[in-house]
PDB file of C-alpha atoms in Angstrom:
ATOM      1  CA  GLU A  11      18.934 119.558  86.615  1.00  0.00           C
ATOM      2  CA  PRO A  12      18.010 119.030  83.140  1.00  0.00           C
ATOM      3  CA  GLU A  13      20.993 118.638  80.783  1.00  0.00           C
ATOM      4  CA  VAL A  14      21.935 118.356  77.026  1.00  0.00           C
ATOM      5  CA  THR A  15      23.156 114.940  76.261  1.00  0.00           C
ATOM      6  CA  GLN A  16      25.267 113.855  73.375  1.00  0.00           C
ATOM      7  CA  THR A  17      26.213 110.344  71.760  1.00  0.00           C
ATOM      8  CA  PRO A  18      28.629 109.016  71.204  1.00  0.00           C
ATOM      9  CA  SER A  19      31.319 110.627  73.271  1.00  0.00           C
ATOM     10  CA  HIS A  20      33.953 109.604  70.783  1.00  0.00           C
ATOM     11  CA  GLN A  21      33.528 108.628  67.152  1.00  0.00           C
ATOM     12  CA  VAL A  22      36.391 107.447  65.046  1.00  0.00           C
ATOM     13  CA  THR A  23      35.824 107.072  61.328  1.00  0.00           C
ATOM     14  CA  GLN A  24      37.629 106.761  58.099  1.00  0.00           C
ATOM     15  CA  MET A  25      37.911 109.667  55.631  1.00  0.00           C
ATOM     16  CA  GLY A  26      34.991 109.587  53.233  1.00  0.00           C
ATOM     17  CA  GLN A  27      32.502 107.795  55.688  1.00  0.00           C
ATOM     18  CA  GLU A  28      29.261 109.338  56.911  1.00  0.00           C
ATOM     19  CA  VAL A  29      28.884 110.058  60.532  1.00  0.00           C
ATOM     20  CA  ILE A  30      25.870 111.037  62.434  1.00  0.00           C
ATOM     21  CA  LEU A  31      26.254 112.792  65.887  1.00  0.00           C
ATOM     22  CA  ARG A  32      23.323 112.680  68.144  1.00  0.00           C
ATOM     23  CA  CYS A  33      22.007 115.199  70.783  1.00  0.00           C
ATOM     24  CA  VAL A  34      19.140 115.242  73.147  1.00  0.00           C
ATOM     25  CA  PRO A  35      18.393 118.639  73.941  1.00  0.00           C
ATOM     26  CA  ILE A  36      16.576 119.817  77.259  1.00  0.00           C
ATOM     27  CA  SER A  37      12.918 118.685  76.782  1.00  0.00           C
ATOM     28  CA  ASN A  38      11.145 122.179  76.669  1.00  0.00           C
ATOM     29  CA  HIS A  39      13.751 123.779  74.626  1.00  0.00           C
ATOM     30  CA  LEU A  40      12.807 125.244  71.276  1.00  0.00           C
ATOM     31  CA  TYR A  41      16.035 126.314  69.755  1.00  0.00           C
ATOM     32  CA  PHE A  42      18.862 123.968  68.791  1.00  0.00           C
ATOM     33  CA  TYR A  43      22.491 124.667  67.811  1.00  0.00           C
ATOM     34  CA  TRP A  44      25.600 122.890  66.716  1.00  0.00           C
ATOM     35  CA  TYR A  45      29.117 124.195  67.305  1.00  0.00           C
ATOM     36  CA  ARG A  46      32.580 122.669  66.749  1.00  0.00           C
ATOM     37  CA  GLN A  47      35.973 123.279  68.342  1.00  0.00           C
ATOM     38  CA  ILE A  48      39.011 122.048  66.570  1.00  0.00           C
ATOM     39  CA  LEU A  49      41.801 121.210  68.936  1.00  0.00           C
ATOM     40  CA  GLY A  50      43.400 124.230  70.308  1.00  0.00           C
ATOM     41  CA  GLN A  51      41.074 126.697  68.458  1.00  0.00           C
ATOM     42  CA  LYS A  52      38.034 128.732  69.249  1.00  0.00           C
ATOM     43  CA  VAL A  53      34.434 127.362  69.486  1.00  0.00           C
ATOM     44  CA  GLU A  54      32.712 127.875  66.227  1.00  0.00           C
ATOM     45  CA  PHE A  55      29.107 128.219  65.429  1.00  0.00           C
ATOM     46  CA  LEU A  56      27.895 125.816  62.769  1.00  0.00           C
ATOM     47  CA  VAL A  57      24.101 126.039  62.573  1.00  0.00           C
ATOM     48  CA  SER A  58      20.892 126.976  64.399  1.00  0.00           C
ATOM     49  CA  PHE A  59      17.694 125.289  63.993  1.00  0.00           C
ATOM     50  CA  TYR A  60      14.111 126.245  64.990  1.00  0.00           C
ATOM     51  CA  ASN A  61      10.589 125.087  64.131  1.00  0.00           C
ATOM     52  CA  ASN A  62      12.031 122.367  62.059  1.00  0.00           C
ATOM     53  CA  GLU A  63      14.174 124.418  59.801  1.00  0.00           C
ATOM     54  CA  ILE A  64      17.589 125.874  59.791  1.00  0.00           C
ATOM     55  CA  SER A  65      17.579 129.489  60.912  1.00  0.00           C
ATOM     56  CA  GLU A  66      21.128 130.331  60.450  1.00  0.00           C
ATOM     57  CA  LYS A  67      24.340 128.511  59.127  1.00  0.00           C
ATOM     58  CA  SER A  68      27.963 129.517  58.933  1.00  0.00           C
ATOM     59  CA  GLU A  69      30.260 129.070  56.000  1.00  0.00           C
ATOM     60  CA  ILE A  70      31.648 125.885  57.573  1.00  0.00           C
ATOM     61  CA  PHE A  71      28.167 124.364  57.183  1.00  0.00           C
ATOM     62  CA  ASP A  72      28.382 123.383  53.561  1.00  0.00           C
ATOM     63  CA  ASP A  73      26.561 120.621  51.589  1.00  0.00           C
ATOM     64  CA  GLN A  74      28.391 117.961  53.354  1.00  0.00           C
ATOM     65  CA  PHE A  75      26.523 118.857  56.545  1.00  0.00           C
ATOM     66  CA  SER A  76      22.839 118.433  57.524  1.00  0.00           C
ATOM     67  CA  VAL A  77      20.664 118.625  60.681  1.00  0.00           C
ATOM     68  CA  GLU A  78      17.551 116.908  61.553  1.00  0.00           C
ATOM     69  CA  ARG A  79      15.143 116.620  64.359  1.00  0.00           C
ATOM     70  CA  PRO A  80      13.759 113.165  63.468  1.00  0.00           C
ATOM     71  CA  ASP A  81      11.310 113.033  66.394  1.00  0.00           C
ATOM     72  CA  GLY A  82      10.494 114.929  69.592  1.00  0.00           C
ATOM     73  CA  SER A  83      13.646 114.526  71.476  1.00  0.00           C
ATOM     74  CA  ASN A  84      16.701 113.925  69.093  1.00  0.00           C
ATOM     75  CA  PHE A  85      18.670 116.401  67.121  1.00  0.00           C
ATOM     76  CA  THR A  86      21.171 115.098  64.795  1.00  0.00           C
ATOM     77  CA  LEU A  87      24.263 116.363  62.821  1.00  0.00           C
ATOM     78  CA  LYS A  88      25.091 114.389  59.816  1.00  0.00           C
ATOM     79  CA  ILE A  89      28.464 114.718  58.015  1.00  0.00           C
ATOM     80  CA  ARG A  90      27.940 113.083  54.623  1.00  0.00           C
ATOM     81  CA  SER A  91      31.697 112.309  53.534  1.00  0.00           C
ATOM     82  CA  THR A  92      34.125 113.149  56.354  1.00  0.00           C
ATOM     83  CA  LYS A  93      37.352 114.868  55.745  1.00  0.00           C
ATOM     84  CA  LEU A  94      40.417 115.001  57.785  1.00  0.00           C
ATOM     85  CA  GLU A  95      39.672 118.582  58.720  1.00  0.00           C
ATOM     86  CA  ASP A  96      36.441 117.688  60.286  1.00  0.00           C
ATOM     87  CA  SER A  97      38.169 116.198  63.107  1.00  0.00           C
ATOM     88  CA  ALA A  98      37.064 118.204  66.154  1.00  0.00           C
ATOM     89  CA  MET A  99      34.791 118.257  69.301  1.00  0.00           C
ATOM     90  CA  TYR A 100      31.173 118.935  68.288  1.00  0.00           C
ATOM     91  CA  PHE A 101      28.823 120.500  70.676  1.00  0.00           C
ATOM     92  CA  CYS A 102      25.198 120.605  70.719  1.00  0.00           C
ATOM     93  CA  ALA A 103      23.360 123.363  72.529  1.00  0.00           C
ATOM     94  CA  SER A 104      19.773 124.208  73.226  1.00  0.00           C
ATOM     95  CA  ARG A 105      17.578 126.914  74.659  1.00  0.00           C
ATOM     96  CA  SER A 106      14.084 127.756  75.479  1.00  0.00           C
ATOM     97  CA  LEU A 107      12.377 131.109  74.313  1.00  0.00           C
ATOM     98  CA  ALA A 108      13.788 133.313  76.869  1.00  0.00           C
ATOM     99  CA  ASP A 109      16.667 131.652  78.298  1.00  0.00           C
ATOM    100  CA  THR A 110      20.541 131.187  77.501  1.00  0.00           C
ATOM    101  CA  GLN A 111      22.093 128.333  75.513  1.00  0.00           C
ATOM    102  CA  TYR A 112      22.997 125.207  77.577  1.00  0.00           C
ATOM    103  CA  PHE A 113      25.672 123.112  75.889  1.00  0.00           C
ATOM    104  CA  GLY A 114      26.068 119.300  75.928  1.00  0.00           C
ATOM    105  CA  PRO A 115      29.339 117.534  76.836  1.00  0.00           C
ATOM    106  CA  GLY A 116      30.354 117.215  73.220  1.00  0.00           C
ATOM    107  CA  THR A 117      31.462 114.371  70.773  1.00  0.00           C
ATOM    108  CA  ARG A 118      34.960 113.942  69.842  1.00  0.00           C
ATOM    109  CA  LEU A 119      35.254 113.209  66.012  1.00  0.00           C
ATOM    110  CA  THR A 120      38.419 111.756  64.829  1.00  0.00           C
ATOM    111  CA  VAL A 121      38.665 111.215  61.071  1.00  0.00           C
ATOM    112  CA  LEU A 122      41.452 108.982  59.890  1.00  0.00           C
TER     113      LEU A 122
ATOM    114  CA  ASP B  18      27.884 141.648  67.962  1.00  0.00           C
ATOM    115  CA  ALA B  19      30.254 143.886  69.873  1.00  0.00           C
ATOM    116  CA  LYS B  20      33.807 142.633  70.123  1.00  0.00           C
ATOM    117  CA  THR B  21      35.202 141.858  73.281  1.00  0.00           C
ATOM    118  CA  THR B  22      38.947 142.050  74.668  1.00  0.00           C
ATOM    119  CA  GLN B  23      40.071 139.727  77.523  1.00  0.00           C
ATOM    120  CA  PRO B  24      43.537 138.825  78.999  1.00  0.00           C
ATOM    121  CA  THR B  25      44.949 135.651  77.529  1.00  0.00           C
ATOM    122  CA  SER B  26      45.641 134.143  80.908  1.00  0.00           C
ATOM    123  CA  MET B  27      45.384 134.737  84.745  1.00  0.00           C
ATOM    124  CA  ASP B  28      46.381 132.970  87.962  1.00  0.00           C
ATOM    125  CA  CYS B  29      44.522 133.033  91.186  1.00  0.00           C
ATOM    126  CA  ALA B  30      45.256 131.491  94.557  1.00  0.00           C
ATOM    127  CA  GLU B  31      42.725 128.862  95.727  1.00  0.00           C
ATOM    128  CA  GLY B  32      40.226 130.512  98.120  1.00  0.00           C
ATOM    129  CA  ARG B  33      40.814 134.008  96.859  1.00  0.00           C
ATOM    130  CA  ALA B  34      38.424 135.918  94.663  1.00  0.00           C
ATOM    131  CA  ALA B  35      39.202 135.713  90.914  1.00  0.00           C
ATOM    132  CA  ASN B  36      38.362 138.844  89.062  1.00  0.00           C
ATOM    133  CA  LEU B  37      38.196 138.444  85.356  1.00  0.00           C
ATOM    134  CA  PRO B  38      37.950 141.630  83.287  1.00  0.00           C
ATOM    135  CA  CYS B  39      36.366 142.095  79.806  1.00  0.00           C
ATOM    136  CA  ASN B  40      36.403 145.228  77.560  1.00  0.00           C
ATOM    137  CA  HIS B  41      33.486 145.819  75.387  1.00  0.00           C
ATOM    138  CA  SER B  42      33.749 149.447  74.331  1.00  0.00           C
ATOM    139  CA  THR B  43      31.587 149.103  71.259  1.00  0.00           C
ATOM    140  CA  ILE B  44      28.658 147.561  73.158  1.00  0.00           C
ATOM    141  CA  SER B  45      25.185 148.499  71.882  1.00  0.00           C
ATOM    142  CA  GLY B  46      22.378 149.465  74.103  1.00  0.00           C
ATOM    143  CA  ASN B  47      20.479 146.356  73.388  1.00  0.00           C
ATOM    144  CA  GLU B  48      23.402 143.936  73.884  1.00  0.00           C
ATOM    145  CA  TYR B  49      23.927 141.840  76.882  1.00  0.00           C
ATOM    146  CA  VAL B  50      27.235 140.744  78.525  1.00  0.00           C
ATOM    147  CA  TYR B  51      27.473 136.914  78.815  1.00  0.00           C
ATOM    148  CA  TRP B  52      29.994 134.791  80.600  1.00  0.00           C
ATOM    149  CA  TYR B  53      30.785 131.214  79.786  1.00  0.00           C
ATOM    150  CA  ARG B  54      33.601 128.902  80.764  1.00  0.00           C
ATOM    151  CA  GLN B  55      35.040 125.687  79.344  1.00  0.00           C
ATOM    152  CA  ILE B  56      36.667 123.259  81.433  1.00  0.00           C
ATOM    153  CA  HIS B  57      39.334 121.232  79.627  1.00  0.00           C
ATOM    154  CA  SER B  58      37.397 120.632  76.195  1.00  0.00           C
ATOM    155  CA  GLN B  59      34.023 120.121  77.999  1.00  0.00           C
ATOM    156  CA  GLY B  60      30.982 121.798  76.770  1.00  0.00           C
ATOM    157  CA  PRO B  61      30.922 125.567  77.327  1.00  0.00           C
ATOM    158  CA  GLN B  62      29.006 126.114  80.663  1.00  0.00           C
ATOM    159  CA  TYR B  63      26.869 129.170  81.145  1.00  0.00           C
ATOM    160  CA  ILE B  64      27.802 131.425  84.098  1.00  0.00           C
ATOM    161  CA  ILE B  65      26.018 134.653  84.295  1.00  0.00           C
ATOM    162  CA  HIS B  66      24.705 137.577  82.101  1.00  0.00           C
ATOM    163  CA  GLY B  67      23.563 141.091  82.513  1.00  0.00           C
ATOM    164  CA  LEU B  68      22.458 144.147  80.562  1.00  0.00           C
ATOM    165  CA  LYS B  69      23.609 147.066  82.783  1.00  0.00           C
ATOM    166  CA  ASN B  70      22.866 146.075  86.453  1.00  0.00           C
ATOM    167  CA  ASN B  71      25.251 144.079  88.503  1.00  0.00           C
ATOM    168  CA  GLU B  72      24.284 140.544  88.815  1.00  0.00           C
ATOM    169  CA  THR B  73      24.952 137.706  91.093  1.00  0.00           C
ATOM    170  CA  ASN B  74      24.057 133.994  91.139  1.00  0.00           C
ATOM    171  CA  GLU B  75      25.240 130.967  92.881  1.00  0.00           C
ATOM    172  CA  MET B  76      28.347 130.751  90.686  1.00  0.00           C
ATOM    173  CA  ALA B  77      29.538 134.211  90.391  1.00  0.00           C
ATOM    174  CA  SER B  78      28.806 137.963  90.268  1.00  0.00           C
ATOM    175  CA  LEU B  79      28.948 140.253  87.266  1.00  0.00           C
ATOM    176  CA  ILE B  80      30.022 143.890  87.635  1.00  0.00           C
ATOM    177  CA  ILE B  81      29.214 146.088  84.605  1.00  0.00           C
ATOM    178  CA  THR B  82      30.659 149.742  84.558  1.00  0.00           C
ATOM    179  CA  GLU B  83      28.128 152.452  84.167  1.00  0.00           C
ATOM    180  CA  ASP B  84      29.106 153.368  80.770  1.00  0.00           C
ATOM    181  CA  ARG B  85      28.787 149.545  79.917  1.00  0.00           C
ATOM    182  CA  LYS B  86      32.232 149.573  78.216  1.00  0.00           C
ATOM    183  CA  SER B  87      33.770 146.961  80.335  1.00  0.00           C
ATOM    184  CA  SER B  88      32.678 144.302  83.031  1.00  0.00           C
ATOM    185  CA  THR B  89      34.238 142.124  85.588  1.00  0.00           C
ATOM    186  CA  LEU B  90      33.185 138.420  86.457  1.00  0.00           C
ATOM    187  CA  ILE B  91      33.936 137.688  89.964  1.00  0.00           C
ATOM    188  CA  LEU B  92      34.426 134.203  91.342  1.00  0.00           C
ATOM    189  CA  PRO B  93      34.198 134.859  95.050  1.00  0.00           C
ATOM    190  CA  HIS B  94      36.121 131.946  96.364  1.00  0.00           C
ATOM    191  CA  ALA B  95      38.021 130.134  93.746  1.00  0.00           C
ATOM    192  CA  THR B  96      38.560 126.575  93.863  1.00  0.00           C
ATOM    193  CA  LEU B  97      40.750 124.152  91.804  1.00  0.00           C
ATOM    194  CA  ARG B  98      37.646 123.131  89.774  1.00  0.00           C
ATOM    195  CA  ASP B  99      37.431 126.720  88.569  1.00  0.00           C
ATOM    196  CA  THR B 100      40.531 126.226  86.478  1.00  0.00           C
ATOM    197  CA  ALA B 101      39.071 126.901  82.907  1.00  0.00           C
ATOM    198  CA  VAL B 102      38.892 129.077  79.925  1.00  0.00           C
ATOM    199  CA  TYR B 103      36.414 131.982  80.566  1.00  0.00           C
ATOM    200  CA  TYR B 104      34.664 133.711  77.604  1.00  0.00           C
ATOM    201  CA  CYS B 105      33.145 137.138  77.691  1.00  0.00           C
ATOM    202  CA  ILE B 106      30.503 137.332  74.855  1.00  0.00           C
ATOM    203  CA  VAL B 107      28.443 140.342  73.998  1.00  0.00           C
ATOM    204  CA  ARG B 108      25.312 139.735  72.053  1.00  0.00           C
ATOM    205  CA  VAL B 109      21.836 141.051  71.487  1.00  0.00           C
ATOM    206  CA  ALA B 110      18.898 140.338  73.734  1.00  0.00           C
ATOM    207  CA  ASN B 111      18.361 136.761  74.552  1.00  0.00           C
ATOM    208  CA  PHE B 112      15.379 136.116  72.344  1.00  0.00           C
ATOM    209  CA  GLY B 113      15.315 134.303  69.007  1.00  0.00           C
ATOM    210  CA  ASN B 114      18.048 132.138  67.843  1.00  0.00           C
ATOM    211  CA  GLU B 115      21.195 134.279  67.998  1.00  0.00           C
ATOM    212  CA  LYS B 116      24.360 132.289  67.828  1.00  0.00           C
ATOM    213  CA  LEU B 117      27.160 132.768  70.385  1.00  0.00           C
ATOM    214  CA  THR B 118      30.531 134.066  69.062  1.00  0.00           C
ATOM    215  CA  PHE B 119      33.456 132.763  71.089  1.00  0.00           C
ATOM    216  CA  GLY B 120      36.714 134.622  71.204  1.00  0.00           C
ATOM    217  CA  THR B 121      39.838 133.053  72.725  1.00  0.00           C
ATOM    218  CA  GLY B 122      38.873 133.938  76.311  1.00  0.00           C
ATOM    219  CA  THR B 123      40.914 134.107  79.493  1.00  0.00           C
ATOM    220  CA  ARG B 124      42.559 130.911  80.742  1.00  0.00           C
ATOM    221  CA  LEU B 125      42.229 131.086  84.563  1.00  0.00           C
ATOM    222  CA  THR B 126      44.491 128.791  86.538  1.00  0.00           C
ATOM    223  CA  ILE B 127      43.733 128.380  90.091  1.00  0.00           C
ATOM    224  CA  ILE B 128      46.817 127.773  92.097  1.00  0.00           C
ATOM    225  CA  PRO B 129      46.836 125.448  95.356  1.00  0.00           C
TER     226      PRO B 129
END
């Protein structure tokens, strides 16, 4: 069964550093999403992406965040200058036109 | 999207049916009921969704009341691996790039 994959599983970085989280969505999917979950809190929507542009973004998704689909398979989330409060699990999700969202296993980001 | 209300936690004996309720009294006619679960900080896993008819798949059954103001997710023979947080989410039809809005869900514990 096709799956969304994410790398790395755990990323540790220093405050102020840039990080790139990578996702490989399911191959025939057209819509892509990033969510995050701070430890002990709800899963929160960050951004949705379709047809090579952002469809919707939340208040969390400020100028420090960007997304890109650099080729036909990867979907990335970049945080330009990480803060302590960016520490969280980051989940990628994808879906086809008439289907539900499928989530990847997540990347645990730890900002020191 | 309509708001949902779920119990904070529930226990169920292994091998028994787990019945997880969800209230969504403000649901609109074009909104579906979705269920996801999250096992110990893994990515949310899609379980089932429905509009007004009862639905069944290999994982669970979804019973939606006739007035659509509440629903019940049924795991027919719960196993220890079903211990997770279960989210009931109401959202518009599954087309386009609509985000999922997660609440706090129900923490289901399967007891041996």
